[in-house]
Coordinates of C-alpha atoms and ligand atoms in Angstrom, one line a residue:
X29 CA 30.7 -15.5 -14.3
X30 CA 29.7 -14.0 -11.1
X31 CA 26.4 -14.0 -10.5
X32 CA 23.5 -15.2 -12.1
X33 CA 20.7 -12.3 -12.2
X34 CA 17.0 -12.7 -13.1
X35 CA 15.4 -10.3 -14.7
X36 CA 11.9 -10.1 -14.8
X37 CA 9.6 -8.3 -17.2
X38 CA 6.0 -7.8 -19.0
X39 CA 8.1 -6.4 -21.8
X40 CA 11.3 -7.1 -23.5
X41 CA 12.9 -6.2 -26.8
X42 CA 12.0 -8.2 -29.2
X43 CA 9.5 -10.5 -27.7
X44 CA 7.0 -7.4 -26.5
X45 CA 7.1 -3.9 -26.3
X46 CA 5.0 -0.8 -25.3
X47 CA 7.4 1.3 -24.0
X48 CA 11.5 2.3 -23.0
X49 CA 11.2 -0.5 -20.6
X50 CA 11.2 -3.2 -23.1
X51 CA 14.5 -1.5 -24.5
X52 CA 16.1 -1.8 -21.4
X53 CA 15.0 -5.1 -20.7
X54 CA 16.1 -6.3 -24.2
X55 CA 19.3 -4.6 -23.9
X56 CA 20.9 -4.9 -20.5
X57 CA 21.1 -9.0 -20.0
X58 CA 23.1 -9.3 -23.1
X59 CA 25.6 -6.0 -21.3
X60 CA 25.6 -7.5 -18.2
X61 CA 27.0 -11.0 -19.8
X62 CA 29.8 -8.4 -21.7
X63 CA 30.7 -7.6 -18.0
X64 CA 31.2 -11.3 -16.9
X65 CA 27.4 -11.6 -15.2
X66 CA 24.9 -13.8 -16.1
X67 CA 21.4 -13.1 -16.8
X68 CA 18.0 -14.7 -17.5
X69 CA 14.9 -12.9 -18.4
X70 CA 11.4 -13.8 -17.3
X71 CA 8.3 -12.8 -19.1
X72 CA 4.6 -13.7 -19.9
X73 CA 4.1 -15.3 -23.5
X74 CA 1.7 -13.0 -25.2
X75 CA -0.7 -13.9 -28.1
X76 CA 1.1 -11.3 -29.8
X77 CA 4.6 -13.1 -29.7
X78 CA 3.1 -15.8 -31.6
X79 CA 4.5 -15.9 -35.4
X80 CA 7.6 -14.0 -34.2
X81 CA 10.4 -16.0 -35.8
X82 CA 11.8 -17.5 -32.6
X83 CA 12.1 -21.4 -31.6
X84 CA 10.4 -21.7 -28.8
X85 CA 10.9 -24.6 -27.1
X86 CA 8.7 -26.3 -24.2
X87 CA 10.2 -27.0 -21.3
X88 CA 7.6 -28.1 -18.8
X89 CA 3.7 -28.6 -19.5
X90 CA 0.9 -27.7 -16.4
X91 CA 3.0 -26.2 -13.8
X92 CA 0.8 -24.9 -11.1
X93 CA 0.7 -22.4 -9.1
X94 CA -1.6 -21.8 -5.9
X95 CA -2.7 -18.3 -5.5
X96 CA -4.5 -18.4 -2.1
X97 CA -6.4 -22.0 0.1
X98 CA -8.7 -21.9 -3.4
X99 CA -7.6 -20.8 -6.4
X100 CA -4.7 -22.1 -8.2
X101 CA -3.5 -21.5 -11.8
X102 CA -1.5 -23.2 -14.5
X103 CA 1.5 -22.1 -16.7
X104 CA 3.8 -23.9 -19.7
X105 CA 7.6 -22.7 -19.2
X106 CA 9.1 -22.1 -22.8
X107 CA 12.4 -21.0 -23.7
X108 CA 14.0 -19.0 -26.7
X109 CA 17.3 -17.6 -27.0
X110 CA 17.8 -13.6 -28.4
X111 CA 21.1 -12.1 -28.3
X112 CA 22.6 -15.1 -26.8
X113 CA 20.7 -14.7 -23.9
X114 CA 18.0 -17.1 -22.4
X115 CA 14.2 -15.7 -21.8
X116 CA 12.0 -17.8 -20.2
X117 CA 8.1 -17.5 -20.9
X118 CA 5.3 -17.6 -18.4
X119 CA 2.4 -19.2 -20.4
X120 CA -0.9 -19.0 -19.1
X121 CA -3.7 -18.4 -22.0
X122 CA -6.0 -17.4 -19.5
X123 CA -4.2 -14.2 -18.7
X124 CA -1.9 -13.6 -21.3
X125 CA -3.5 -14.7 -24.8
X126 CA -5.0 -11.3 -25.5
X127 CA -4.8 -8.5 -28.3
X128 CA -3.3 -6.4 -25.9
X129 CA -0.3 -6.2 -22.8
X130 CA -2.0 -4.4 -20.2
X131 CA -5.5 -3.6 -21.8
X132 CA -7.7 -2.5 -25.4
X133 CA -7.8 1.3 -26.0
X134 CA -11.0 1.1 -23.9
X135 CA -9.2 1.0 -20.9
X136 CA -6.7 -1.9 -18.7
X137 CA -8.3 -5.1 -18.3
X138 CA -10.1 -5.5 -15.6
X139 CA -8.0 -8.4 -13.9
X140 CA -5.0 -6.9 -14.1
X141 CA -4.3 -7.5 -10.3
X142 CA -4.8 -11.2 -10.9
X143 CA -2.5 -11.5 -13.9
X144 CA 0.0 -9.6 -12.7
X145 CA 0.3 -11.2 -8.8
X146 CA 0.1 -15.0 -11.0
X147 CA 2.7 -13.3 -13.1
X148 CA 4.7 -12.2 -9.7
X149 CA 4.0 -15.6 -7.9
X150 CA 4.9 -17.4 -11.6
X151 CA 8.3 -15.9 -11.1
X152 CA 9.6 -17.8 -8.2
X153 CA 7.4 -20.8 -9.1
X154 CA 9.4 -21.1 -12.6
X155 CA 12.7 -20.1 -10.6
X156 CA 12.6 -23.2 -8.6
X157 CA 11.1 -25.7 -11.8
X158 CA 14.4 -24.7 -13.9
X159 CA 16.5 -24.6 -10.9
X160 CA 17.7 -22.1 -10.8
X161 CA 18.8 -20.0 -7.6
X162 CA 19.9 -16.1 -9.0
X163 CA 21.9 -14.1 -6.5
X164 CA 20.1 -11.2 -7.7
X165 CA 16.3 -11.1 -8.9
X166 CA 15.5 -7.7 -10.9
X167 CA 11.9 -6.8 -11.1
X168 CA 10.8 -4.1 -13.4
X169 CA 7.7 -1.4 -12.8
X170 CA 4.6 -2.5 -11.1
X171 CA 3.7 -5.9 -13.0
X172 CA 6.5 -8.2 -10.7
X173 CA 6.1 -5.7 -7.5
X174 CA 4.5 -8.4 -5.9
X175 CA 8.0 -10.6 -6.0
X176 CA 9.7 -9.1 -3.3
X177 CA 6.6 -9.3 -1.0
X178 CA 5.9 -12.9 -1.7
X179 CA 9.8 -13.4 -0.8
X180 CA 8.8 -12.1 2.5
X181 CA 5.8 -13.8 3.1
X182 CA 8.2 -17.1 2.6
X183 CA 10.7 -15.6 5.0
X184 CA 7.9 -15.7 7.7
X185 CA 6.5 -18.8 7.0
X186 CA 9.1 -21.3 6.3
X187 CA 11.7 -22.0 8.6
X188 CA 15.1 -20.0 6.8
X189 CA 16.9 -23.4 6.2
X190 CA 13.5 -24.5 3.8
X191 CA 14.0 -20.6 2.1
X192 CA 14.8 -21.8 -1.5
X193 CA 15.5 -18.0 -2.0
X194 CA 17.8 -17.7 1.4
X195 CA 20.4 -16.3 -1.0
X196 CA 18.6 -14.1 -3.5
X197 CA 18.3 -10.6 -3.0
X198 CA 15.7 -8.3 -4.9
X199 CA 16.5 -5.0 -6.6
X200 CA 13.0 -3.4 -8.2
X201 CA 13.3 -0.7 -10.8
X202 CA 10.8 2.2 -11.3
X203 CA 10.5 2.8 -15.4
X204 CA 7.4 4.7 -15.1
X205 CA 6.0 6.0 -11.9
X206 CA 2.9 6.5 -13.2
X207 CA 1.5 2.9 -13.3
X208 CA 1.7 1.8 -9.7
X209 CA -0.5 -1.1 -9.9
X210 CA -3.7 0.5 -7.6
X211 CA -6.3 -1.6 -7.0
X212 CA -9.7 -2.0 -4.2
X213 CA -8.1 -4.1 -0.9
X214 CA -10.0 -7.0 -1.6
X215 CA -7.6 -8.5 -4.1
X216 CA -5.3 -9.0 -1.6
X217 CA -7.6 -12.6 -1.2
X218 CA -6.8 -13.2 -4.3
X219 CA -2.9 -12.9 -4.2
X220 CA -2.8 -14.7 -0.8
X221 CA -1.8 -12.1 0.6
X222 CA -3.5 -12.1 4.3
X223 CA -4.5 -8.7 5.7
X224 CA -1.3 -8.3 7.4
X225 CA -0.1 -7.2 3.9
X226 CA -2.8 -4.2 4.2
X227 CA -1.0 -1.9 6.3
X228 CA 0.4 1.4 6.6
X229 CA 4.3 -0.1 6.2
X230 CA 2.9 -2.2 3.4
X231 CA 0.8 -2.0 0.3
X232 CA -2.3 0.2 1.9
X233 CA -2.5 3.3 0.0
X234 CA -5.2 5.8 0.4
X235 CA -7.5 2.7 1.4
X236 CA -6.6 0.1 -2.3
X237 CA -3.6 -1.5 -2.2
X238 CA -0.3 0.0 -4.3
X239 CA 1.5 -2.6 -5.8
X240 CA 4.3 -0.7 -6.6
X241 CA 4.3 0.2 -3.0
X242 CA 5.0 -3.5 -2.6
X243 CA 7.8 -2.9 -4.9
X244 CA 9.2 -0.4 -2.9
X245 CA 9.2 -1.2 0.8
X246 CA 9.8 -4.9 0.4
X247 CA 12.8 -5.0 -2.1
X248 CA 16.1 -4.8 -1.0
X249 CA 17.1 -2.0 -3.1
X250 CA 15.4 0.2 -5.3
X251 CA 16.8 2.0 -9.1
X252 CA 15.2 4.5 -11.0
X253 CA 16.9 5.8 -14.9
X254 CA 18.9 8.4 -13.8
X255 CA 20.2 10.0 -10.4
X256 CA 18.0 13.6 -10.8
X257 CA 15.2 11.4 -11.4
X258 CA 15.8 9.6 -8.3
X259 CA 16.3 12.8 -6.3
X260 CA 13.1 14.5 -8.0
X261 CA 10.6 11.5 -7.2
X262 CA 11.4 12.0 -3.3
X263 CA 9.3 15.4 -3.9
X264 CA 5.3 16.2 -4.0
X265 CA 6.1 17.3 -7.2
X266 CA 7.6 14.2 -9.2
X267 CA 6.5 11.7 -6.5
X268 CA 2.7 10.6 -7.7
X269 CA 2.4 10.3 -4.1
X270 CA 4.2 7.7 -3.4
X271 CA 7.0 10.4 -2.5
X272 CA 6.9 9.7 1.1
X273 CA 7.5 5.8 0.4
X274 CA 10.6 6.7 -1.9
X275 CA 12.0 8.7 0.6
X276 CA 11.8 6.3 3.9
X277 CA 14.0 4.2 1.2
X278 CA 16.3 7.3 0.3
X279 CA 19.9 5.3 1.2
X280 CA 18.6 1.9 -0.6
X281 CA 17.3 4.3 -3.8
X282 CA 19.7 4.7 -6.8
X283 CA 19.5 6.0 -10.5
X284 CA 21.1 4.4 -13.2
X285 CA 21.2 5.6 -16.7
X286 CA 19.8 3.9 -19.9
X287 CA 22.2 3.4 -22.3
X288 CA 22.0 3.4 -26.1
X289 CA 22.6 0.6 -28.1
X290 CA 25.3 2.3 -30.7
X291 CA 25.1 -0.8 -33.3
X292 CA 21.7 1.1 -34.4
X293 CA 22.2 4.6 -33.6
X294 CA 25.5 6.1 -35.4
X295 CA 25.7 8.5 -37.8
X296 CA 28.7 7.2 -39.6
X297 CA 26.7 3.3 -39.9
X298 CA 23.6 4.5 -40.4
X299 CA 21.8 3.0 -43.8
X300 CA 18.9 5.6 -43.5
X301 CA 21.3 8.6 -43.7
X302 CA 21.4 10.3 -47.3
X303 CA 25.3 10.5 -46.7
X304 CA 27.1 9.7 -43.5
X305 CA 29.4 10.9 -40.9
X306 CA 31.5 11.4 -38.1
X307 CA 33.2 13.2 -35.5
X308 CA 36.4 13.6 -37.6
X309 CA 34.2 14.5 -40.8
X310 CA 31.1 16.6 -40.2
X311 CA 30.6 17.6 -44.4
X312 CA 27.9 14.7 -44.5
X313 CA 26.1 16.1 -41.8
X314 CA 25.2 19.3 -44.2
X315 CA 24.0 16.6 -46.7
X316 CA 21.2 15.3 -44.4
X317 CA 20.8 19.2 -43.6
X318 CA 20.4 20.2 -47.0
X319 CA 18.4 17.1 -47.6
X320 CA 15.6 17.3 -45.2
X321 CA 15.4 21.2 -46.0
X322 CA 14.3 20.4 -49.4
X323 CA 12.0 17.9 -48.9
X324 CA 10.2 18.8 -46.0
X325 CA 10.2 22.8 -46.5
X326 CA 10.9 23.1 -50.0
X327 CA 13.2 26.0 -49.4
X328 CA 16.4 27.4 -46.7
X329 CA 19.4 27.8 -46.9
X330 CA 22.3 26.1 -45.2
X331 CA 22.5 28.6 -42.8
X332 CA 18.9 28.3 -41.8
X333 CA 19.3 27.5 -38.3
X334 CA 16.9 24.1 -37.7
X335 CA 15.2 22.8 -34.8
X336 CA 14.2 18.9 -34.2
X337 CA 11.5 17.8 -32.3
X338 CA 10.4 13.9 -31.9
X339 CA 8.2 13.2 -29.1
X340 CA 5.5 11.5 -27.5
X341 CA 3.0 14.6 -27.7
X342 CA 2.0 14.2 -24.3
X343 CA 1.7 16.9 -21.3
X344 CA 5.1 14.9 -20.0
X345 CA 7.1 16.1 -22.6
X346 CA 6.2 19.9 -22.8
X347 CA 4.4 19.8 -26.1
X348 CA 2.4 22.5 -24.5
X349 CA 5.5 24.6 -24.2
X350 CA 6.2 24.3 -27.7
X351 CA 2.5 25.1 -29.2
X352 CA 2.6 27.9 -26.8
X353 CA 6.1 29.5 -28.7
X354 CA 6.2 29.2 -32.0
X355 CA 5.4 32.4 -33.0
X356 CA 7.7 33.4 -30.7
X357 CA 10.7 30.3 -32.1
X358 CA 9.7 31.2 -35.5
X359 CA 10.6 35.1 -34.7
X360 CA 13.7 34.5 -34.4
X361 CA 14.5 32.6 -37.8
X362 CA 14.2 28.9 -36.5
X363 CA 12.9 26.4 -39.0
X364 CA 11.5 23.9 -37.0
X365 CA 10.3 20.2 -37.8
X366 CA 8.2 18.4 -35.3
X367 CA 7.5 14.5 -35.6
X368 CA 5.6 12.9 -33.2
X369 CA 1.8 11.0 -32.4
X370 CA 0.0 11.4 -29.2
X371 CA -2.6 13.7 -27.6
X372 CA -5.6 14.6 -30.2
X373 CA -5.7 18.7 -28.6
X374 CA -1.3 18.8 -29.4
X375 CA -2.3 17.7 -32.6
X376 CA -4.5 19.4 -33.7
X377 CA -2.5 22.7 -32.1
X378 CA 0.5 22.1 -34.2
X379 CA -1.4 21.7 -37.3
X380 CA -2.9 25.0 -37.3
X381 CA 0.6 26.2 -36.5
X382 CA 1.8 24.7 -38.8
X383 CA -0.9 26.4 -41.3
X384 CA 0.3 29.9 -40.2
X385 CA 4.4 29.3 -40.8
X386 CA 4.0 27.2 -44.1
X387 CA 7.6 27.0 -44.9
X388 CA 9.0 27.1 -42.0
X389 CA 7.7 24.5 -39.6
X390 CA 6.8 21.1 -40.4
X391 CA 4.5 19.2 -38.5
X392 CA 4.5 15.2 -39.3
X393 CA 1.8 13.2 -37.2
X394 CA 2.8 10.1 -37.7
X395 CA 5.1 7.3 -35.7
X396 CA 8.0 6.7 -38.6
X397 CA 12.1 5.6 -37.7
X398 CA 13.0 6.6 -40.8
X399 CA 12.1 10.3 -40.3
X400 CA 13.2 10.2 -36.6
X401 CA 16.8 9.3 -38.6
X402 CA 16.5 12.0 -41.2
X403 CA 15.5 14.8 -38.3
X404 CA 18.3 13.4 -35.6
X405 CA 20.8 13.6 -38.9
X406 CA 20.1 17.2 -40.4
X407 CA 18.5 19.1 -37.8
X408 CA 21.0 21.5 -35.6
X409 CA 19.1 21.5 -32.5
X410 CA 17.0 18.9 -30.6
X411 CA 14.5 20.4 -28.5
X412 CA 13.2 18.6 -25.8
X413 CA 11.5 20.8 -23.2
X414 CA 9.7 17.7 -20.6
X415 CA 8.4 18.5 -17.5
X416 CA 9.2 15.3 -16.2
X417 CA 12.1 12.9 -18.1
X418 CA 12.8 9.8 -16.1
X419 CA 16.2 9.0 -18.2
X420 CA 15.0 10.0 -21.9
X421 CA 16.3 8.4 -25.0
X422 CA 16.0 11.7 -27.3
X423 CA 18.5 13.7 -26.2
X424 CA 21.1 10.4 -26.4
X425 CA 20.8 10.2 -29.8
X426 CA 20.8 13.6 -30.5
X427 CA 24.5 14.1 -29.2
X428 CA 25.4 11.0 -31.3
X429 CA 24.1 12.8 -34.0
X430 CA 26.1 15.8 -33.5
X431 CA 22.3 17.6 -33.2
X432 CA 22.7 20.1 -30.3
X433 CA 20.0 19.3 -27.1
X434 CA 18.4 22.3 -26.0
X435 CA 16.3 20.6 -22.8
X436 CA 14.9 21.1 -19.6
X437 CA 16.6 20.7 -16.8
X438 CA 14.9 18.0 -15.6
X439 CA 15.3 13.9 -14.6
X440 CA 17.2 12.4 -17.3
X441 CA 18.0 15.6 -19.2
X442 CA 19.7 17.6 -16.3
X443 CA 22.4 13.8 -16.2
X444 CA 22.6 13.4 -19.7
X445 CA 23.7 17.1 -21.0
X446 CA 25.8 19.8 -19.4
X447 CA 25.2 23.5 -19.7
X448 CA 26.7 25.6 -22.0
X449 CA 26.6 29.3 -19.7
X450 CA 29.6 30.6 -21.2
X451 CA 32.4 29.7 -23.6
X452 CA 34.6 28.2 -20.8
X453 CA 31.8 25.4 -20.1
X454 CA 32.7 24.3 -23.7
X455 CA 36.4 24.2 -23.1
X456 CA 34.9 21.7 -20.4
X457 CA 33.3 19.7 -22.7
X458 CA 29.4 20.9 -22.0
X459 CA 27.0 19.4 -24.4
X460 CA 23.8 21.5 -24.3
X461 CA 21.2 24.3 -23.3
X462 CA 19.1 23.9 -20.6
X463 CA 16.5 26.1 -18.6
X464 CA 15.1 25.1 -15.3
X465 CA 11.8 26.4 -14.9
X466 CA 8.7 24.8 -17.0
X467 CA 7.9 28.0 -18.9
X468 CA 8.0 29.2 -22.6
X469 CA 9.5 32.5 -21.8
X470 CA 12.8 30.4 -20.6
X471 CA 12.1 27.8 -22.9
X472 CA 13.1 30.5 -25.8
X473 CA 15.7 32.1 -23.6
X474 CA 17.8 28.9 -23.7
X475 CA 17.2 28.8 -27.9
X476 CA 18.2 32.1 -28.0
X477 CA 21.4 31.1 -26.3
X478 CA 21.9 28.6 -28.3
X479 CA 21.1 30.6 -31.6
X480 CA 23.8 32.8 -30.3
X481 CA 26.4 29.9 -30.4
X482 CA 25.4 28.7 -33.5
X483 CA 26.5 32.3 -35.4
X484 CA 29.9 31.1 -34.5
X485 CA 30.6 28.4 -36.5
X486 CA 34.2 27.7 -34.9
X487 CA 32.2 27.3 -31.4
X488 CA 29.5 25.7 -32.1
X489 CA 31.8 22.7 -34.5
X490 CA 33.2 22.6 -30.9
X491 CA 29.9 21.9 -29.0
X492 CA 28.8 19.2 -32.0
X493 CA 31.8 17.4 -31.2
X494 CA 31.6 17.5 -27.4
X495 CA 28.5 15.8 -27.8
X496 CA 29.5 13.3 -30.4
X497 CA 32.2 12.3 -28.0
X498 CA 30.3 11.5 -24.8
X499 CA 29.8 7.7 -24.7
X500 CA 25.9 6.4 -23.2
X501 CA 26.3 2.8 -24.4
X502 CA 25.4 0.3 -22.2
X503 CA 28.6 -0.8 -21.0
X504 CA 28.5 1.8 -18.5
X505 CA 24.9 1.4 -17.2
X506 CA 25.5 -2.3 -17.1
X507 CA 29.1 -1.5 -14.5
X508 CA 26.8 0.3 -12.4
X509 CA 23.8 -2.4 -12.4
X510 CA 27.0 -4.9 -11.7
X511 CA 28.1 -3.0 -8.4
X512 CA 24.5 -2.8 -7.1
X513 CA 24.3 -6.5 -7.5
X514 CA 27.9 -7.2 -5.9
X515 CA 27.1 -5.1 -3.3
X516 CA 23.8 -7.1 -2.5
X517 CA 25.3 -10.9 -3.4
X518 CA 24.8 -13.1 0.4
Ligands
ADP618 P1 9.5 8.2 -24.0 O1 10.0 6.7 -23.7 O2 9.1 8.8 -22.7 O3 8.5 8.3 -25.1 P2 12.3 8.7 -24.8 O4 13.0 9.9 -25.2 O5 12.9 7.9 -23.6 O6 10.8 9.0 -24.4 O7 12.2 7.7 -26.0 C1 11.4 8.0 -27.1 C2 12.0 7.2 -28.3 O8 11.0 7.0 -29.2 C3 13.1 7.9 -29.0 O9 14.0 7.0 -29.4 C4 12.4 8.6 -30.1 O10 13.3 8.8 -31.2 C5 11.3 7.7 -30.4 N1 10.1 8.3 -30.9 C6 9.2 9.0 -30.3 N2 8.2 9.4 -31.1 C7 8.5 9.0 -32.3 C8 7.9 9.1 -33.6 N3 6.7 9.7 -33.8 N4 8.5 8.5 -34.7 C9 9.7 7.8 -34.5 N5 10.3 7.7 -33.3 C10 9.7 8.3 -32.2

């Protein structure tokens, strides 16, 4: 082993999960170790874990931790083993033994800055009680921002031999730029953070502090999921203001691509499939086609060309778009089947859609895996117009599943899939159609383009297999996470 990496989380697969974070949290340890480097994961212990069947075990009892001259908490350290790697729990019922992760559908709780600086400061607290000294300590999204500033409040306090952490670099990850962690100044009190810390070149922002700011400026190198992504959130108009920040960092910032975890997402393994396939033998493919056209529009024919959609339906992933064309989609002989849960006005907009082309668009409000599989199996097309995609999972699977992505070119999307502009580009292996500009009008360009591709069986075979080809495991994400670290090891 090379060097021993802690990764640090609110969320992990399959302790806790909200989001794609917990995903690649639960996935990237175990891919890292398959690339000879080892990897802990620290997390809070949530009321919600409780009953999961894991064997926790305690390891230490009333740990403390002093947040400032006056306030001090206490935490148990657990331990459980998943995937054959070792998590270690942050357990403090104060904070953490709640309904929820970050808050109730009324809103976040209110002392999120506390339990999330205890969480930070928890961190290197538990660190030292088990030991152990990583070469590398990962922080993920705004929740552990605070790690990499407290490592530099020790740095100027302690005299470098005392540093327990003289050797451990930090590299933070932005999942979702979005939750930044912004909160009134005075809290700073409450971290022990003295006023120093509220400052232009540190966590001030527009008078509250920005923990992910924190995150930012005081790690020593910075990943978002893909490399557009990274590029895009240096601008006004992916940055959520913090673009300036990002970019003072530009030669320390990076983008690494999720993978996919291939053990659950294969069309020739996967259980939910009427009949299965691969890339040498695409005849079960028109099973699942023929399949989902009978049960979820009661007619078609083969040749019925078929759109996917699954989604978040949120303004982020261009539901709006969608709603906006389907007269338009529908024109030109799509059937079109739309999962997804989300925003109550999306909703409600692709219902009555849905009312006007009975028969040919399908609208199911609901969050099911089992008809995400059916639609990623027997639909032609995955359509996946965001205006912003940080790395995007959809599209991923869609190639797997020999479904065709027709995206923005955005983030995520614009790494993940290459454009099909002429026949050549498939000779070259391209993937997909995308359009650049956030607008339905191009938005049913590019499915026109691809409609045109799809008349020619021989050609379009072609594309399904270019995409069934491309490997995004996790083997290569975790390559590039292992260079970052190795170039960062003291
Ligand atoms: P995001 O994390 O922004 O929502 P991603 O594309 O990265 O978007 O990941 C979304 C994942 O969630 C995909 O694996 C997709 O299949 C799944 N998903 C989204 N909505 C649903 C739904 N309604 N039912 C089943 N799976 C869904």
């Amino acid at each position: 082993m090379d060097m021993l990496i802690a990764m640090c989380s609110t969320e992990a697969v399959p302790f806790a999960k909200t989001g794609g974070m917990a995903d690649v949290v639960g996935a990237l340890p175990a891919a890292l170790k398959k690339v000879g480097q080892d990897c802990v994961v620290l997390m809070p212990f949530y009321r919600t874990i409780i009953g999961k069947d894991y064997d926790f075990k305690l390891i230490k009892k009333g740990l403390n931790v002093p947040m400032n001259d006056t306030d001090e908490e206490f935490y148990d350290l657990l331990e459980a083993e998943s995937g054959k790697v070792t998590f270690y729990f942050i357990k403090n019922d104060k904070f953490f033994d709640r309904n929820y992760i970050y808050g109730s559908p009324k809103g976040d709780y209110r002392d999120n800055p506390k339990r999330f600086s205890f969480f930070s400061k928890a961190i290197l607290s538990a660190l030292e009680e088990l030991e152990l000294k990583p070469d590398i300590i990962h922080l993920n999204d705004y929740h552990c921002a605070l790690v990499p500033v407290y490592l530099d409040q020790i740095k100027k306090e302690r005299r470098p031999e005392k540093d327990y952490f003289k050797n451990t670099s930090t590299v933070f990850t932005i999942h979702n730029l979005a939750y930044q962690g912004v909160f009134d100044p005075q809290v700073l009190e409450y971290c022990g953070l003295g006023t120093g810390y509220l400052d232009i070149n540190g966590l001030e922002f527009y008078g509250k502090v920005n923990f992910m700011k924190g995150g930012i400026l005081f790690s020593d190198k910075i990943t978002t999921v893909s490399p557009t992504y990274a590029r895009e959130i240096m601008t006004p108009e992916y940055g959520e203001r913090l673009e300036g920040v990002l970019g003072s960092r530009k030669k320390d910032l990076e983008g690494i691509v999720n993978g996919i975890d291939y053990s659950i997402w294969d069309p020739e393994s996967d259980q939910g499939l009427c009949t299965n396939y691969n890339i040498r033998n695409l005849s079960g493919k028109m099973d699942c086609k023929e399949n989902l056209l009978k049960n979820y529009f009661g007619r078609g024919k083969k040749e019925t060309p078929l759109i996917g959609v699954i989604s978040r339906l949120s303004m982020q992933k261009g539901v709006d778009l969608i709603a906006e064309a389907v007269d338009r989609i529908m024109d030109l002989g799509f059937f079109m089947i739309i999962l997804g849960t989300g925003d109550e006005k999306y909703q409600k907009l692709l219902k009555q859609q849905q009312r006007k082309h009975k028969g040919s668009l399908s609208v199911n409000i609901t969050y099911s895996e089992k008809i995400a599989r059916f639609i990623y199996s027997g639909c032609d097309m995955f359509l996946m117009p965001s205006k912003y995609e940080p790395c995007g999972l959809g599209q991923l699977i869609s190639l797997k599943y020999g479904t065709v992505p027709v995206a923005r070119d955005t983030g995520g999307l614009s790494d993940t899939i290459s454009n099909i502009g002429g026949e050549k580009d498939i000779d070259s292996g391209a993937t997909g159609f995308k359009f650049r500009e956030y607008d339905s009008a191009r938005m049913v360009e590019a499915l026109k383009r691809a409609l045109s591709y799809y008349r020619n069986g021989r050609l379009w075979n072609r594309i399904i297999k270019n995409g069934m080809s491309c490997d995004f495991s996790w083997k290569s994400s975790a390559e590039s996470y292992k260079k970052l670290y190795l170039s960062l090891k003291k």
